[in-house]
Each structure stands twice: as structure tokens, then as C-alpha cells.
Tab-separated table of C-alpha atoms in Angstrom:
chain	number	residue	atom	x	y	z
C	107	UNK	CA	-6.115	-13.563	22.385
C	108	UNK	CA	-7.980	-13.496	18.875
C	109	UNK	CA	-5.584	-14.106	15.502
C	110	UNK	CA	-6.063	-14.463	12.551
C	111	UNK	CA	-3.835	-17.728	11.071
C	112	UNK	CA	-3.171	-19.107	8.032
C	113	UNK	CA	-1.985	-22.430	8.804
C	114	UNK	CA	-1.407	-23.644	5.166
C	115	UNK	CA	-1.276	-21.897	1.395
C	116	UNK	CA	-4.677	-20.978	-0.377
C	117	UNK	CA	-6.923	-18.361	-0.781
C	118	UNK	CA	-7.955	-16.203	2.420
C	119	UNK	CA	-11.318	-17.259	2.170
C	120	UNK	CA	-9.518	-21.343	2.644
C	121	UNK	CA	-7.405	-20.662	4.920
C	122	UNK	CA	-7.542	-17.862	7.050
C	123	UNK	CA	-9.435	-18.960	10.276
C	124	UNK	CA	-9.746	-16.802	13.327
C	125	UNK	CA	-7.685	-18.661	16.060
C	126	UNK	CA	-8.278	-17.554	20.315
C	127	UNK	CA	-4.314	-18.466	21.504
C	128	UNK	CA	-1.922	-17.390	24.203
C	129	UNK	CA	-1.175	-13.733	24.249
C	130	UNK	CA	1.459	-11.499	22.601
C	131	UNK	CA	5.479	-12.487	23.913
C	132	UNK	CA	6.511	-9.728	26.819
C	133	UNK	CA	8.245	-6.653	24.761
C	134	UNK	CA	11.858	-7.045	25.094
C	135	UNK	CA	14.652	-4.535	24.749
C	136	UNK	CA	13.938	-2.101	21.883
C	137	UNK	CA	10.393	-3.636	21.649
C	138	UNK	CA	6.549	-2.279	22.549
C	139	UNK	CA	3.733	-4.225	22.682
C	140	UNK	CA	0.675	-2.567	20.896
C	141	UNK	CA	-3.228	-3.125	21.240
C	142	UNK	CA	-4.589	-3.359	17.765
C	143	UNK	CA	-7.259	-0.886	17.103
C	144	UNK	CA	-7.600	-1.035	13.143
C	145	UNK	CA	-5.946	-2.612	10.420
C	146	UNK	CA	-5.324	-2.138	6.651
C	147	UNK	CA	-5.227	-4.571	4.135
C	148	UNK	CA	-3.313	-4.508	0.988
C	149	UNK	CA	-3.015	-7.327	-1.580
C	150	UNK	CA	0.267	-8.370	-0.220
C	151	UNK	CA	-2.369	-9.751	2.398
C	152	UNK	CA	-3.552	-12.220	-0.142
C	153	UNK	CA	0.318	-12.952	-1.163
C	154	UNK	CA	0.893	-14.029	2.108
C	155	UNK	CA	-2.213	-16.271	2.352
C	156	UNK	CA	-1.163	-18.085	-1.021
C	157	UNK	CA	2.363	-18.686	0.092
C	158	UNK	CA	3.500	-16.424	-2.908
C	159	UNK	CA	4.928	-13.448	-1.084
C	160	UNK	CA	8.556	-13.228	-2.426
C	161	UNK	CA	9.797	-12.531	1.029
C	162	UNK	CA	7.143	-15.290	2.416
C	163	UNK	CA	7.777	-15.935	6.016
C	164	UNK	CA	6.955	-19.794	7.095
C	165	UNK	CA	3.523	-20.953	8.182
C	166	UNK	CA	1.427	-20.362	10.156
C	167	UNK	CA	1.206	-16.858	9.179
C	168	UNK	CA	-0.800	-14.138	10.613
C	169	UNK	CA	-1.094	-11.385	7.893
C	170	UNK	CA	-1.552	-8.014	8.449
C	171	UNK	CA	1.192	-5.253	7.808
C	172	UNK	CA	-0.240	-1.886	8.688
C	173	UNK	CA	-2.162	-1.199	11.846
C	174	UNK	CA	-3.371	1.518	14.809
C	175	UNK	CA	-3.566	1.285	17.828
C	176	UNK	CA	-2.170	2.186	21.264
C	177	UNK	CA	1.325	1.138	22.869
C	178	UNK	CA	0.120	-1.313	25.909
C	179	UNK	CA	3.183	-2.611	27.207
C	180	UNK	CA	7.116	-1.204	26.779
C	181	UNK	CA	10.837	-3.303	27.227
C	182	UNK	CA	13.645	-1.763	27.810
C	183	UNK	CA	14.298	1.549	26.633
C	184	UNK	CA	11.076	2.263	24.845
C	185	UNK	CA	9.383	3.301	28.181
C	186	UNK	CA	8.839	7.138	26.620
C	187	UNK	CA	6.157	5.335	24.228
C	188	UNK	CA	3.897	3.837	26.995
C	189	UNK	CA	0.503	4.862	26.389
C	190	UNK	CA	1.156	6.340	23.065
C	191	UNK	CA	-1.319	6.247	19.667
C	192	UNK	CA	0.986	5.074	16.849
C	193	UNK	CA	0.693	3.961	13.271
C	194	UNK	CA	2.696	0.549	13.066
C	195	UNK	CA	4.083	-2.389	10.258
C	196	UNK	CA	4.839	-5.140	12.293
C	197	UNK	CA	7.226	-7.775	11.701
C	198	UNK	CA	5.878	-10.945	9.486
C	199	UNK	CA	4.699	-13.933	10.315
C	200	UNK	CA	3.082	-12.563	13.372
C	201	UNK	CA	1.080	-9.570	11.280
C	202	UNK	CA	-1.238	-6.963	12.242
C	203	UNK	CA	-4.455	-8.857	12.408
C	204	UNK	CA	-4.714	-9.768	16.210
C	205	UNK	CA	-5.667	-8.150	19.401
C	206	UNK	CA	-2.151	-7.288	20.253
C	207	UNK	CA	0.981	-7.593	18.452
C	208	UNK	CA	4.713	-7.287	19.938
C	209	UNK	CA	7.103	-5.735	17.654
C	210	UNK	CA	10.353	-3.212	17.687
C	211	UNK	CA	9.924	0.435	18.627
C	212	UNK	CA	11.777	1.163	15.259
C	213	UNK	CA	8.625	0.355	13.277
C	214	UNK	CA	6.257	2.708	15.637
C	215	UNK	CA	5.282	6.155	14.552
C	216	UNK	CA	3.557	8.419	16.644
C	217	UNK	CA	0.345	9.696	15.050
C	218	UNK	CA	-1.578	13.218	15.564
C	219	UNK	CA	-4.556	12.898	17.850
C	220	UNK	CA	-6.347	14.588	14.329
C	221	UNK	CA	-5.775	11.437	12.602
C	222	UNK	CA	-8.325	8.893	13.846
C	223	UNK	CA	-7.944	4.866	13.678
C	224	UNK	CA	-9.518	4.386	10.635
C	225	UNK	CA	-7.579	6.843	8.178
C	226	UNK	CA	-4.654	5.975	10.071
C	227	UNK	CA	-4.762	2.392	9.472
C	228	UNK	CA	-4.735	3.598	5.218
C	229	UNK	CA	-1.612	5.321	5.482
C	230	UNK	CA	1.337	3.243	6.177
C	231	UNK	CA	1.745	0.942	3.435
C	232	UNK	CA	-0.087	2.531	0.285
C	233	UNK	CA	1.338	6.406	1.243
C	234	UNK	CA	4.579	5.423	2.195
C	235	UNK	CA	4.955	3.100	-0.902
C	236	UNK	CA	3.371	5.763	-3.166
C	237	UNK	CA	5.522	8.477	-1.666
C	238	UNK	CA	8.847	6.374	-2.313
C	239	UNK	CA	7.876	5.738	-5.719
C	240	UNK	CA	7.421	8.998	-6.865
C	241	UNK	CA	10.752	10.253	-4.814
C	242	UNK	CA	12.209	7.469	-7.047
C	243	UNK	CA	11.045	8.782	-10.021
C	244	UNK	CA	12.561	12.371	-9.446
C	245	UNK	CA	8.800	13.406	-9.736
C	246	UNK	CA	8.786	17.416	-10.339
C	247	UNK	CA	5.356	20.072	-10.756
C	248	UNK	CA	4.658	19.840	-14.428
C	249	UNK	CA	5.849	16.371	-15.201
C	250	UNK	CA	2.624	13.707	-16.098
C	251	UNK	CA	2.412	10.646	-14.555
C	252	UNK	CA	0.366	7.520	-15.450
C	253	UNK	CA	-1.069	5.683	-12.098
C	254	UNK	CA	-2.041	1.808	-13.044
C	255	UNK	CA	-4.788	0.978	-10.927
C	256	UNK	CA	-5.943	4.082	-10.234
C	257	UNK	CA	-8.937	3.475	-8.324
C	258	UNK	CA	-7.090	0.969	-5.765
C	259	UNK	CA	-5.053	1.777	-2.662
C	260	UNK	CA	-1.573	2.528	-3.755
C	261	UNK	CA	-3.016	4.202	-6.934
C	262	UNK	CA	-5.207	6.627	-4.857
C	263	UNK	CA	-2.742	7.698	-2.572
C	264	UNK	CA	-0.166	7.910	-5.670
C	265	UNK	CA	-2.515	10.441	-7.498
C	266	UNK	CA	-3.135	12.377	-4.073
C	267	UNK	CA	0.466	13.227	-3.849
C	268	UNK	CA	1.715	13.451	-7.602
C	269	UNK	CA	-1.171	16.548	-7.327
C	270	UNK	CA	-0.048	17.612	-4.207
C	271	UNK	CA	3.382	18.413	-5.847
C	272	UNK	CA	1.950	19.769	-9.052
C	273	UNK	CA	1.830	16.799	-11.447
C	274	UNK	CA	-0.459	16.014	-14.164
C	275	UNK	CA	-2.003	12.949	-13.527
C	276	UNK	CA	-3.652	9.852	-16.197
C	277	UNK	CA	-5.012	7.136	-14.203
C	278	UNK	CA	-5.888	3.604	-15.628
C	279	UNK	CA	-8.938	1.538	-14.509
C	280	UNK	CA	-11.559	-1.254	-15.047
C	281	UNK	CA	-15.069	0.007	-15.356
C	282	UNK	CA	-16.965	3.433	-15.565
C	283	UNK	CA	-17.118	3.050	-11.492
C	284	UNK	CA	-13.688	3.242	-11.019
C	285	UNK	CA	-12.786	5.756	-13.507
C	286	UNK	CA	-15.228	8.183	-12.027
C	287	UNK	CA	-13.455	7.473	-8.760
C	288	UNK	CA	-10.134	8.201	-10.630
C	289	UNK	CA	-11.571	11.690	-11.737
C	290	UNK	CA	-12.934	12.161	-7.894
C	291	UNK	CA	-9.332	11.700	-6.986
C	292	UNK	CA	-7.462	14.404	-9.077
C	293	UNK	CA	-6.933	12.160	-12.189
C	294	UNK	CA	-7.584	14.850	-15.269
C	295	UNK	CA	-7.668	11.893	-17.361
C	296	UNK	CA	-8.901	7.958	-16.537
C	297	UNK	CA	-8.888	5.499	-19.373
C	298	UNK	CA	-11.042	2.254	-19.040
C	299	UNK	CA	-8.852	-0.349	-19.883
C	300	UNK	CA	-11.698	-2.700	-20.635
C	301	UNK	CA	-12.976	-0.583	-23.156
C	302	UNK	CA	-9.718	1.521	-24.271
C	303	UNK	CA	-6.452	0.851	-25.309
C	304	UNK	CA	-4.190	2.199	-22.538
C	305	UNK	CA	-1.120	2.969	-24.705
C	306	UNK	CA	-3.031	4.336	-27.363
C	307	UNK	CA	-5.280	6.664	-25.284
C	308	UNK	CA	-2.118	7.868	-23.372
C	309	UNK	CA	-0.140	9.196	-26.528
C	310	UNK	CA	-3.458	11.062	-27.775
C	311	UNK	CA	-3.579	12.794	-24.536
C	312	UNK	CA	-0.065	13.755	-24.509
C	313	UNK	CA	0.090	14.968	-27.764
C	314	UNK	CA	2.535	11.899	-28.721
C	315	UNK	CA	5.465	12.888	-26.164
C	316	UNK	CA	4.339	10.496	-23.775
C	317	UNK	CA	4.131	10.548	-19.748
C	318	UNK	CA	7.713	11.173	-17.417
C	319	UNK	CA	6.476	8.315	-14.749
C	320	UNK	CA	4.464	5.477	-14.505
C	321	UNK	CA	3.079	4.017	-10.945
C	322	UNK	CA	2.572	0.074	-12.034
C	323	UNK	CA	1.122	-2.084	-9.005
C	324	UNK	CA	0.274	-4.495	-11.507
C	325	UNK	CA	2.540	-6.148	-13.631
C	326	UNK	CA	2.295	-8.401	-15.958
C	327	UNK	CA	1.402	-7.195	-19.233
C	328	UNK	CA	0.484	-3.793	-18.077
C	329	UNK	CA	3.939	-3.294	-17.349
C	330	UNK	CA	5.672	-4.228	-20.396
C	331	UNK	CA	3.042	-2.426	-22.245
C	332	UNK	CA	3.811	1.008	-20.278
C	333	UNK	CA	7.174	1.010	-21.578
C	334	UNK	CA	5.185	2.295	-24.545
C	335	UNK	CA	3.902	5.275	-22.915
C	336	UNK	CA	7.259	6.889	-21.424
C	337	UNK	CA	8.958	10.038	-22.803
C	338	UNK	CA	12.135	10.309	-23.643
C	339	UNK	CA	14.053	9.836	-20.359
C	340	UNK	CA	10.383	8.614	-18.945
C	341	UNK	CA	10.796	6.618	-15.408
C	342	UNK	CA	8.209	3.732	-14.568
C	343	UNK	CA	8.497	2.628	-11.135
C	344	UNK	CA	7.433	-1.047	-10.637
C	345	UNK	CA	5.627	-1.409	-6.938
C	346	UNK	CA	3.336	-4.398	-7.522
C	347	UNK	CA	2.452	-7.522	-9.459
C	348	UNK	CA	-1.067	-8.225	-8.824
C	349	UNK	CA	-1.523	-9.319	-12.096
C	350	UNK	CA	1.110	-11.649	-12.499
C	351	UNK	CA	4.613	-11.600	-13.276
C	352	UNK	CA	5.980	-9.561	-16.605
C	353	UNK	CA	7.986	-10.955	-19.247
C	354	UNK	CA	11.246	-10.192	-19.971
C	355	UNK	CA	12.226	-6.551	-20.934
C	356	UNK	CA	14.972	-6.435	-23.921
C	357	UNK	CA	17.617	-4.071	-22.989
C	358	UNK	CA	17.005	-2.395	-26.638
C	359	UNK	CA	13.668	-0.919	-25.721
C	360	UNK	CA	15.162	0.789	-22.751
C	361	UNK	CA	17.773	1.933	-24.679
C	362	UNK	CA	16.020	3.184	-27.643
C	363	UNK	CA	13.800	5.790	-25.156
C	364	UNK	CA	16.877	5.969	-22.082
C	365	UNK	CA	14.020	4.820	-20.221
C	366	UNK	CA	14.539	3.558	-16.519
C	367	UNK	CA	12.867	0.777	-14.644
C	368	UNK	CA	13.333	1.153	-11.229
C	369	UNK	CA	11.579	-1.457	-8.773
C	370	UNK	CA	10.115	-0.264	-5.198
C	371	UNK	CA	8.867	-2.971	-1.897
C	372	UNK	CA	8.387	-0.166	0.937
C	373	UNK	CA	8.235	-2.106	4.144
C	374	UNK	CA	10.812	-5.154	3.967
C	375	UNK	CA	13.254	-2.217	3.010
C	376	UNK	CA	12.809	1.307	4.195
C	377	UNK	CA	12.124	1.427	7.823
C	378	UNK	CA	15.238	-0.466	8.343
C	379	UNK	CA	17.536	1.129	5.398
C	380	UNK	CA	16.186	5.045	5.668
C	381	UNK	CA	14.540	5.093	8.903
C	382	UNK	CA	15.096	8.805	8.841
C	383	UNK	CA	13.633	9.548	5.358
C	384	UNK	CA	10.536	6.990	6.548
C	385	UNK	CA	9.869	9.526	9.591
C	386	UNK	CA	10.343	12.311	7.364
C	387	UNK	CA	7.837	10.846	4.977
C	388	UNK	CA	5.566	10.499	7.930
C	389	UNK	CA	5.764	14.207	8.710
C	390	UNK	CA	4.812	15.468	5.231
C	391	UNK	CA	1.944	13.406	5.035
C	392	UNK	CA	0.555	14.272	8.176
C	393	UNK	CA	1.083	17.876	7.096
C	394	UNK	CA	-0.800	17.130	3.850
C	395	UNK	CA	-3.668	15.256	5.628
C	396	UNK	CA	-4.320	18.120	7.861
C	397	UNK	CA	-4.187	20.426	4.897
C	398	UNK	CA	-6.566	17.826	3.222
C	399	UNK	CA	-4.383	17.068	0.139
C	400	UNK	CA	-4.063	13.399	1.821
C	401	UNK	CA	-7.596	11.713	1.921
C	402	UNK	CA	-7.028	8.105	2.858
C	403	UNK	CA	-9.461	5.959	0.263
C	404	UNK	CA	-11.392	4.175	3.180
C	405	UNK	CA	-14.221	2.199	1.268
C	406	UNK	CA	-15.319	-0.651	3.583
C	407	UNK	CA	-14.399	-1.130	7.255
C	408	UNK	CA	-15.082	-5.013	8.512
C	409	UNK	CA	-14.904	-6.986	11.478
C	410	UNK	CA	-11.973	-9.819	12.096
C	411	UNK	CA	-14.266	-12.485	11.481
C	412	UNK	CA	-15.451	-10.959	7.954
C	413	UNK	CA	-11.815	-9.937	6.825
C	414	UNK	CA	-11.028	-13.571	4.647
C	415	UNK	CA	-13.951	-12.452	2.566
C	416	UNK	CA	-12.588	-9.286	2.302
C	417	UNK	CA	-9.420	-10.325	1.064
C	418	UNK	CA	-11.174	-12.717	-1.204
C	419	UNK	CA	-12.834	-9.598	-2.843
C	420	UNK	CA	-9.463	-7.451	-2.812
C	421	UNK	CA	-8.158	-10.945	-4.712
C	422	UNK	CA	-10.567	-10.710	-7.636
C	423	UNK	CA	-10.983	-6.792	-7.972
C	424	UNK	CA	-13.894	-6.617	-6.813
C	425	UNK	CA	-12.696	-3.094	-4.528
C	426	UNK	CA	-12.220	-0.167	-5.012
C	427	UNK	CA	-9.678	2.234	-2.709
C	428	UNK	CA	-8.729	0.758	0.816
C	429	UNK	CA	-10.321	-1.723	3.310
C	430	UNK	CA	-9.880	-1.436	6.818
C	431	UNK	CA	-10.110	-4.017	10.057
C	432	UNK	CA	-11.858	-2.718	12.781
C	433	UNK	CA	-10.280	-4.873	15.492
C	434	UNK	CA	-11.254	-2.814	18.529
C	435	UNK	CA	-14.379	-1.383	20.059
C	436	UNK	CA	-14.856	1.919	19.530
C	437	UNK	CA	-12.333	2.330	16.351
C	438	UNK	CA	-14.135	5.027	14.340
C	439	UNK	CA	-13.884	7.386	11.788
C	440	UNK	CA	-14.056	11.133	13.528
């Protein structure tokens, strides 16, 4: 069977090599085995290639946290899924980005035959975590919210639904490219951060009130600098730190707004802790993809074989909305 592995820490494009091995364990009680038809990749990819993850699982790794595909095999007790599409976040080290992957029924969902393998692949990780963040952030129609890298995965998906339920939404991102991608998306404003002060650019739009929520994959910088931008009672929801580690936030600033921090990691947490409110999430978002509020960000689908370059782009910013692994023959977008 084809793997990826990372066998040491480094970037992908070191260390990921694509490895043929024995096949996927049998599926034991509570488990299904699935064939891998697509696969999405998110920066905590890269994280896990680096040895940086903060819940890093040992080497050799096999990253990959989102996937489609099709249940192949069943153990005990999850015989009702045999033959089933699902949408599925399988258990680290032994990711996504294989052939076939064995993991627990728990972390299968069923998906609509309208949803095909590639959008399906997008939706786990950077709608689920988006969705969470905003429930987080008591978001409510009328309230503005600023989306940090508006133009990548989590960002997209983040804008998507803050409109869905009526927000106002100011998106930050690098370049003229990716602010026009912003604006595509449902952003009514999207400052270039190259060229614009973010902080600066948000209180002129807002009249000097400041936004109720910030979305911050990056970190950082960026996120002590947001602090600036929150209303009175403002929320910023911390899902990310692509950009490095913030410094320490003094107690006083929080204070002096009653602003609240609030950090969010989606898949080492959720489908175990809310498994309900995880399938519930599910439902809504299938509801707003068939309504066509939900449009997954698909920019590039590659092969197995090209995906360490791929992450090696996703590393240095060089995307722009979500990449996809095609794994499987015949894994298109309807």
C-alpha cells in the first residue's frame, strides 16, 4: 500500500517520501477501514512534518487529517457503515495520506451523494474549526468580525459562515490577489497588510468602535496586535499560529476593553468531547452547501507524489484557499 512517511523532522519537501508498505491493520471493534479517495491539507500538515505540532505524535508520521473516501472493511459493530461514502479525521501518526487508513467509526461522517470527493475533502477541518470558532465567539447577525488570513482555508470558510448568519465581515490579507479573493468571498472590506496598517484600517472602517470577533489562524504579532481592534466586550478566538508564537498578553489590556481570548484546536478535541454538536455541525453545513452559502475554497488538486511540494508552498504562503490530494482514480469535482 502507498504512504506517505515522514521518518524524521524537516520540511515536507525533506522529508516526506512516498513509502509502498504492508496494508492497513484489520478494523477492530468500533473501527472501519476506509479507501482514501481525496485528501485535504491544512498547515497543521507542515506542523507535523517539522516535529512542531503541540500534540506531535512520534515518528514516523504519516500526515494527513481530513479525507474522503469509501468504508472498505467494518469490525465489530460498525457493519451498518460497509460500503458507505464518508468524510473522515483519522487518528495521528497514521494520517490521511495513504491508500487506506483504519480508524474508529466515531470519527466517520456520512456524506450526501451531492457532495463529491473533492469539496468533501475541504470541509472537515477548516469548516468545522471555523464553525466552532464563531459558536465560541457567541457570533450574532449584525456583529463584525475580522478574519486573519482571509484568503486561506480556515479564513474562507470563516467568512462563508459569519455571512451565512448575517455578520459583517473585514478580512486581512497579503497582496492585491488575495484581497480580491477576500471580496469574492463575502468580505465587504479586505485590508492588505503589506501595504496597510491592519489596526488602523479596521477602526476607520468601524467608525472607531471596533469589530465584536476576530478569527486569528496566525499568531504571532497579528494576534497581539488584534487586541487593538476589539469593541468593548470584543471576542478574538485564537485557532492557529502559522506565524509563530505571540508574546505575552498583560492581563491589563484585557481588562481595560473586558475583552476575551478564547483558544480553539477542532480535531484533537471535539469529536471526542461533543461528538453530538460535531454531527450537528455536519448537518448545517451540508444544509448550507446545498443551499450554496458553503463553497469549499478548492484551488489546486495534486497527486500523492506532488503533495511535499504542496505543503512546501502552503509553508511559505505561497496559496491561496484549500489544496486537495487526489489519492484515487476517478476522485473528481462534479
Amino acid at each position: 500500500m502507498r504512504r506517505l512517511l515522514a521518518d524524521r523532522p524537516g520540511e515536507p519537501a525533506d522529508v516526506l517520501r512516498l513509502a509502498d508498505g504492508p496494508g492497513e491493520p484489520a478494523p477492530g471493534p468500533g473501527e472501519v477501514s476506509v479507501a482514501v479517495e481525496t485528501v485535504g491539507l491544512n498547515f497543521l500538515d507542515v506542523m507535523l512534518c517539522r516535529g512542531t505540532y503541540p500534540l506531535q505524535p512520534p515518528f514516523p508520521v504519516t500526515p494527513g487529517v481530513e479525507l474522503a473516501g469509501r468504508v472498505v472493511g467494518t469490525g465489530p459493530g460498525t457493519e451498518a457503515l460497509a460500503g458507505v461514502d464518508v468524510i473522515a479525521c483519522p487518528t495521528l501518526p497514521r494520517g490521511a495520506l495513504g491508500e487506506t487508513v483504519t480508524l474508529a467509526a466515531a470519527l466517520v461522517t456520512p456524506r450526501p451523494s451531492t457532495i463529491d470527493p473533492i469539496d468533501a475533502a475541504a470541509l472537515p477541518v477548516t469548516y468545522q474549526t471555523a464553525w466552532f470558532a464563531l459558536e465560541r465567539a457567541g457570533l450574532a447577525a449584525g456583529q463584525t468580525v475580522l478574519v486573519h488570513a482571509g484568503a486561506g482555508g480556515v479564513g474562507i470558510a470563516a467568512t462563508q459562515l459569519a455571512r451565512a448568519a448575517g455578520a459583517e465581515v473585514i478580512c486581512t490579507a497579503g497582496g492585491p490577489e488575495k484581497t480580491a479573493r477576500c471580496r469574492a468571498n463575502g468580505a465587504g472590506l479586505a485590508i492588505d497588510y503589506r501595504a496597510d496598517d491592519f489596526v488602523t484600517a479596521v477602526r476607520e472602517a468601524t467608525g472607531g468602535a471596533g469589530v465584536d470577533i476576530v478569527i486569528d489562524p496566525v499568531g504571532g504579532e497579528v494576534f497581539t496586535r488584534s487586541l487593538d481592534c476589539l469593541a468593548f466586550e470584543g471576542r478574538l478566538v485564537a485557532v492557529g499560529a502559522a506565524g509563530g508564537n505571540p508574546p505575552p498578553v498583560d492581563p491589563l489590556r484585557l481588562i481595560a476593553g473586558n475583552a476575551t481570548v478564547v483558544g480553539l484546536s477542532w480535531g484533537s478535541a471535539y469529536p471526542w468531547a461533543r461528538p453530538e454538536a460535531v454531527r450537528e455541525a455536519y448537518d448545517r453545513l451540508f444544509a448550507l452547501h446545498a443551499a450554496g452559502a458553503v463553497r469549499p475554497p478548492v484551488s489546486q488538486v495534486v497527486s500523492l507524489a506532488e503533495t511535499p511540494a504542496a505543503l512546501a508552498d502552503l509553508a511559505a504562503r505561497r496559496t491561496t484557499g484549500k489544496l486537495v490530494v487526489r489519492v484515487a482514480d476517478g476522485a473528481e469535482r462534479s
